[in-house]
């Protein structure tokens, strides 16, 4: 069975500081990995994804993540936080191939302070 | 081009009642997935519909049922509501080929409160 663990339910950074949101996954088959963002009272929006190929993937709004198979991790980073980055971030995993569902982590709420 | 639309946005029910939530997928999409997001939790997969059939189901009881119509829109029905059913219910649309490659488009959800 697949699972996702997001370390830290709340992360607080200063504007301009590095953002690091941690995600570890468990999967017995090659995974597809995703980060979604949820702003208040909105649905989820895909930030970036890893399916195959390059392990460092870039997404929208300056975010990027690196798939590290040996560490079963897919941490999300952004060099410089903006106030507008404050939101809930979800890491998700699915099985490569087929039409399988996404399994989401519990989420990390990012607060950005001036 | 309208995205994924869900209705109602908010509703309040009492224990034992039944509820129907509706979803219109993004234009061109043929697959609808439903997720339950309890407060402070990540979305949990309920089921997925394609070609008017339930293709996959998560770990939810039979009180949760659904339907997909020929125009690809979908309904989620929950019978015999429990307090624990209080959550944000999210509909996600995609092409079938985009289901597990993250190409899901989410609606803003229907927030259900069970008293």
CSV table of C-alpha atoms in Angstrom, one decimal:
chain,number,residue,atom,x,y,z
A,1,UNK,CA,0.0,0.0,0.0
A,2,UNK,CA,1.1,3.5,-0.7
A,3,UNK,CA,1.3,6.3,1.9
A,4,UNK,CA,2.6,9.8,2.3
A,5,UNK,CA,4.1,11.5,5.4
A,6,UNK,CA,4.5,15.2,5.5
A,7,UNK,CA,6.8,16.3,8.3
A,8,UNK,CA,5.5,19.4,10.1
A,9,UNK,CA,1.8,20.3,10.0
A,10,UNK,CA,2.7,24.0,10.3
A,11,UNK,CA,5.8,25.8,8.9
A,12,UNK,CA,6.5,29.5,9.4
A,13,UNK,CA,9.0,31.5,7.4
A,14,UNK,CA,9.9,35.1,6.9
A,15,UNK,CA,9.3,36.8,3.6
A,16,UNK,CA,12.4,36.2,1.5
A,17,UNK,CA,13.5,33.2,3.4
A,18,UNK,CA,13.9,29.7,2.0
A,19,UNK,CA,10.8,27.5,2.0
A,20,UNK,CA,11.3,23.8,2.7
A,21,UNK,CA,8.3,21.5,3.0
A,22,UNK,CA,9.1,17.8,3.6
A,23,UNK,CA,7.4,14.8,2.1
A,24,UNK,CA,8.3,11.1,2.4
A,25,UNK,CA,6.4,8.4,0.7
A,26,UNK,CA,6.0,4.7,0.8
A,27,UNK,CA,5.4,2.7,-2.3
A,28,UNK,CA,6.1,-0.9,-3.4
A,29,UNK,CA,6.0,0.1,-7.1
A,30,UNK,CA,7.5,3.1,-9.0
A,31,UNK,CA,5.6,6.1,-7.8
A,32,UNK,CA,4.3,9.2,-9.4
A,33,UNK,CA,4.7,12.2,-7.0
A,34,UNK,CA,2.9,15.5,-6.7
A,35,UNK,CA,2.6,18.7,-4.8
A,36,UNK,CA,-0.7,20.5,-4.7
A,37,UNK,CA,-1.5,23.9,-3.1
A,38,UNK,CA,-4.8,24.9,-1.5
A,39,UNK,CA,-5.6,28.5,-0.8
A,40,UNK,CA,-8.4,29.3,1.6
A,41,UNK,CA,-11.8,28.4,0.4
A,42,UNK,CA,-10.5,27.1,-2.9
A,43,UNK,CA,-9.9,23.7,-4.4
A,44,UNK,CA,-6.5,22.1,-4.9
A,45,UNK,CA,-4.1,23.3,-7.6
A,46,UNK,CA,-1.2,21.3,-9.0
A,47,UNK,CA,2.1,22.9,-8.3
A,48,UNK,CA,4.4,20.3,-9.8
A,49,UNK,CA,4.8,16.6,-10.5
A,50,UNK,CA,7.3,13.8,-11.0
A,51,UNK,CA,6.4,11.0,-13.3
A,52,UNK,CA,9.5,9.9,-15.2
A,53,UNK,CA,12.8,11.5,-16.3
A,54,UNK,CA,14.6,14.3,-14.5
A,55,UNK,CA,14.4,14.0,-10.8
A,56,UNK,CA,14.4,17.7,-10.2
A,57,UNK,CA,11.2,19.2,-11.3
A,58,UNK,CA,10.1,22.8,-11.5
A,59,UNK,CA,6.6,24.0,-11.0
A,60,UNK,CA,4.6,27.1,-10.9
A,61,UNK,CA,5.3,30.2,-8.7
A,62,UNK,CA,9.0,29.3,-8.4
A,63,UNK,CA,8.6,26.1,-6.5
A,64,UNK,CA,10.7,23.0,-7.2
A,65,UNK,CA,11.0,19.5,-5.8
A,66,UNK,CA,13.5,16.7,-6.1
A,67,UNK,CA,12.7,13.0,-6.2
A,68,UNK,CA,15.2,11.0,-4.2
A,69,UNK,CA,14.5,7.3,-4.5
A,70,UNK,CA,17.1,6.3,-2.0
A,71,UNK,CA,15.5,8.5,0.6
A,72,UNK,CA,11.9,8.0,-0.5
A,73,UNK,CA,11.5,11.7,-0.4
A,74,UNK,CA,10.0,14.5,-2.5
A,75,UNK,CA,10.7,17.7,-0.6
A,76,UNK,CA,9.3,21.0,-1.9
A,77,UNK,CA,11.5,24.1,-1.9
A,78,UNK,CA,11.4,27.7,-3.0
A,79,UNK,CA,14.4,30.0,-2.6
A,80,UNK,CA,12.5,33.1,-1.5
A,81,UNK,CA,9.1,33.1,0.1
A,82,UNK,CA,6.4,35.6,-0.8
A,83,UNK,CA,3.5,36.6,1.3
A,84,UNK,CA,1.3,35.1,-1.4
A,85,UNK,CA,2.8,31.7,-0.8
A,86,UNK,CA,0.8,31.3,2.5
A,87,UNK,CA,-1.5,28.3,1.9
A,88,UNK,CA,-1.9,24.6,2.6
A,89,UNK,CA,0.4,22.3,0.7
A,90,UNK,CA,-0.3,18.7,0.0
A,91,UNK,CA,2.1,16.0,-1.1
A,92,UNK,CA,0.5,13.1,-3.0
A,93,UNK,CA,1.6,9.7,-4.6
A,94,UNK,CA,0.1,7.4,-7.1
A,95,UNK,CA,1.2,4.2,-8.8
A,96,UNK,CA,2.9,4.6,-12.1
A,97,UNK,CA,0.8,3.2,-14.9
A,98,UNK,CA,-2.9,2.5,-14.9
A,99,UNK,CA,-5.5,4.9,-13.7
A,100,UNK,CA,-4.9,4.8,-10.0
A,101,UNK,CA,-6.0,7.2,-7.4
A,102,UNK,CA,-3.9,9.8,-5.7
A,103,UNK,CA,-3.0,9.3,-2.0
A,104,UNK,CA,-2.5,12.6,-0.2
A,105,UNK,CA,-0.6,13.5,2.9
A,106,UNK,CA,-2.1,15.4,5.8
A,107,UNK,CA,-0.8,18.7,4.5
A,108,UNK,CA,1.5,21.4,5.7
A,109,UNK,CA,0.2,24.9,6.4
A,110,UNK,CA,2.8,27.5,5.4
A,111,UNK,CA,2.7,30.9,7.1
A,112,UNK,CA,4.8,33.8,5.7
A,113,UNK,CA,5.7,36.7,8.0
A,114,UNK,CA,6.8,40.1,6.9
B,1,UNK,CA,-14.1,27.9,-20.2
B,2,UNK,CA,-15.7,27.0,-16.9
B,3,UNK,CA,-13.6,24.9,-14.6
B,4,UNK,CA,-15.0,22.3,-12.2
B,5,UNK,CA,-18.2,23.5,-10.5
B,6,UNK,CA,-19.7,22.0,-7.4
B,7,UNK,CA,-23.0,22.6,-5.7
B,8,UNK,CA,-24.1,23.4,-3.1
B,9,UNK,CA,-21.1,25.2,-1.6
B,10,UNK,CA,-22.3,24.8,2.0
B,11,UNK,CA,-25.0,22.7,3.6
B,12,UNK,CA,-26.1,21.6,7.0
B,13,UNK,CA,-27.8,18.3,7.7
B,14,UNK,CA,-28.7,16.4,10.8
B,15,UNK,CA,-27.7,12.8,11.7
B,16,UNK,CA,-29.5,10.2,9.8
B,17,UNK,CA,-30.4,12.4,6.9
B,18,UNK,CA,-29.3,11.9,3.3
B,19,UNK,CA,-27.4,14.3,1.1
B,20,UNK,CA,-26.6,14.7,-2.6
B,21,UNK,CA,-23.7,16.7,-3.8
B,22,UNK,CA,-23.2,17.6,-7.5
B,23,UNK,CA,-20.2,18.2,-9.8
B,24,UNK,CA,-19.9,19.4,-13.3
B,25,UNK,CA,-16.4,18.6,-14.7
B,26,UNK,CA,-14.2,20.8,-16.7
B,27,UNK,CA,-15.2,20.9,-20.4
B,28,UNK,CA,-13.6,18.0,-22.3
B,29,UNK,CA,-13.0,15.8,-19.2
B,30,UNK,CA,-14.6,12.4,-19.0
B,31,UNK,CA,-13.5,11.2,-15.5
B,32,UNK,CA,-14.7,12.4,-12.1
B,33,UNK,CA,-13.1,11.5,-8.8
B,34,UNK,CA,-14.6,12.4,-5.4
B,35,UNK,CA,-12.5,13.1,-2.3
B,36,UNK,CA,-13.4,13.7,1.3
B,37,UNK,CA,-11.3,16.3,3.2
B,38,UNK,CA,-11.9,16.3,6.9
B,39,UNK,CA,-10.8,19.3,8.9
B,40,UNK,CA,-7.0,19.4,9.2
B,41,UNK,CA,-6.6,16.3,7.0
B,42,UNK,CA,-5.6,15.7,3.4
B,43,UNK,CA,-8.1,14.6,0.9
B,44,UNK,CA,-9.2,10.9,1.0
B,45,UNK,CA,-10.3,9.1,-2.1
B,46,UNK,CA,-13.9,8.1,-2.2
B,47,UNK,CA,-14.4,6.8,-5.7
B,48,UNK,CA,-13.9,7.5,-9.4
B,49,UNK,CA,-16.4,7.4,-12.3
B,50,UNK,CA,-15.7,6.9,-15.9
B,51,UNK,CA,-18.2,6.0,-18.6
B,52,UNK,CA,-21.0,6.1,-16.0
B,53,UNK,CA,-19.4,3.3,-14.0
B,54,UNK,CA,-17.6,3.3,-10.7
B,55,UNK,CA,-14.0,2.3,-11.6
B,56,UNK,CA,-12.3,2.5,-8.3
B,57,UNK,CA,-13.4,2.9,-4.7
B,58,UNK,CA,-11.6,3.9,-1.6
B,59,UNK,CA,-12.2,2.7,1.9
B,60,UNK,CA,-15.6,4.2,2.4
B,61,UNK,CA,-18.8,2.4,3.5
B,62,UNK,CA,-21.7,1.6,1.2
B,63,UNK,CA,-23.5,4.7,2.6
B,64,UNK,CA,-21.4,6.6,0.1
B,65,UNK,CA,-22.6,6.1,-3.4
B,66,UNK,CA,-22.4,8.0,-6.7
B,67,UNK,CA,-23.5,8.3,-10.2
B,68,UNK,CA,-22.1,9.7,-13.4
B,69,UNK,CA,-24.4,11.0,-16.2
B,70,UNK,CA,-24.0,10.8,-19.9
B,71,UNK,CA,-22.8,14.5,-19.9
B,72,UNK,CA,-20.0,13.4,-17.5
B,73,UNK,CA,-21.5,15.3,-14.5
B,74,UNK,CA,-21.6,13.4,-11.3
B,75,UNK,CA,-23.4,13.1,-8.0
B,76,UNK,CA,-22.2,11.9,-4.6
B,77,UNK,CA,-24.8,10.6,-2.3
B,78,UNK,CA,-24.4,9.9,1.4
B,79,UNK,CA,-27.1,8.1,3.4
B,80,UNK,CA,-27.6,7.9,7.1
B,81,UNK,CA,-25.3,10.8,7.9
B,82,UNK,CA,-23.0,10.6,10.8
B,83,UNK,CA,-21.3,13.4,12.7
B,84,UNK,CA,-18.0,12.1,11.2
B,85,UNK,CA,-19.2,12.8,7.7
B,86,UNK,CA,-18.7,16.5,8.3
B,87,UNK,CA,-16.1,17.5,5.8
B,88,UNK,CA,-15.2,19.3,2.6
B,89,UNK,CA,-16.1,17.1,-0.4
B,90,UNK,CA,-14.0,17.7,-3.4
B,91,UNK,CA,-14.7,16.8,-6.9
B,92,UNK,CA,-11.8,16.4,-9.3
B,93,UNK,CA,-12.2,16.0,-13.1
B,94,UNK,CA,-9.7,14.8,-15.6
B,95,UNK,CA,-9.3,12.7,-18.7
B,96,UNK,CA,-9.0,9.0,-17.8
B,97,UNK,CA,-5.4,9.1,-18.9
B,98,UNK,CA,-4.7,12.0,-16.6
B,99,UNK,CA,-6.0,10.4,-13.4
B,100,UNK,CA,-2.7,9.3,-11.9
B,101,UNK,CA,-0.4,11.8,-13.6
B,102,UNK,CA,-1.8,14.6,-11.5
B,103,UNK,CA,-3.8,16.3,-14.2
B,104,UNK,CA,-6.7,16.6,-11.9
B,105,UNK,CA,-8.7,19.8,-11.8
B,106,UNK,CA,-10.4,20.3,-8.5
B,107,UNK,CA,-13.6,22.2,-7.7
B,108,UNK,CA,-13.8,24.5,-4.6
B,109,UNK,CA,-15.8,21.8,-2.8
B,110,UNK,CA,-19.0,21.3,-0.9
B,111,UNK,CA,-18.7,21.9,2.8
B,112,UNK,CA,-21.0,19.5,4.7
B,113,UNK,CA,-21.8,20.0,8.4
B,114,UNK,CA,-23.7,17.2,10.2
B,115,UNK,CA,-25.3,18.2,13.5
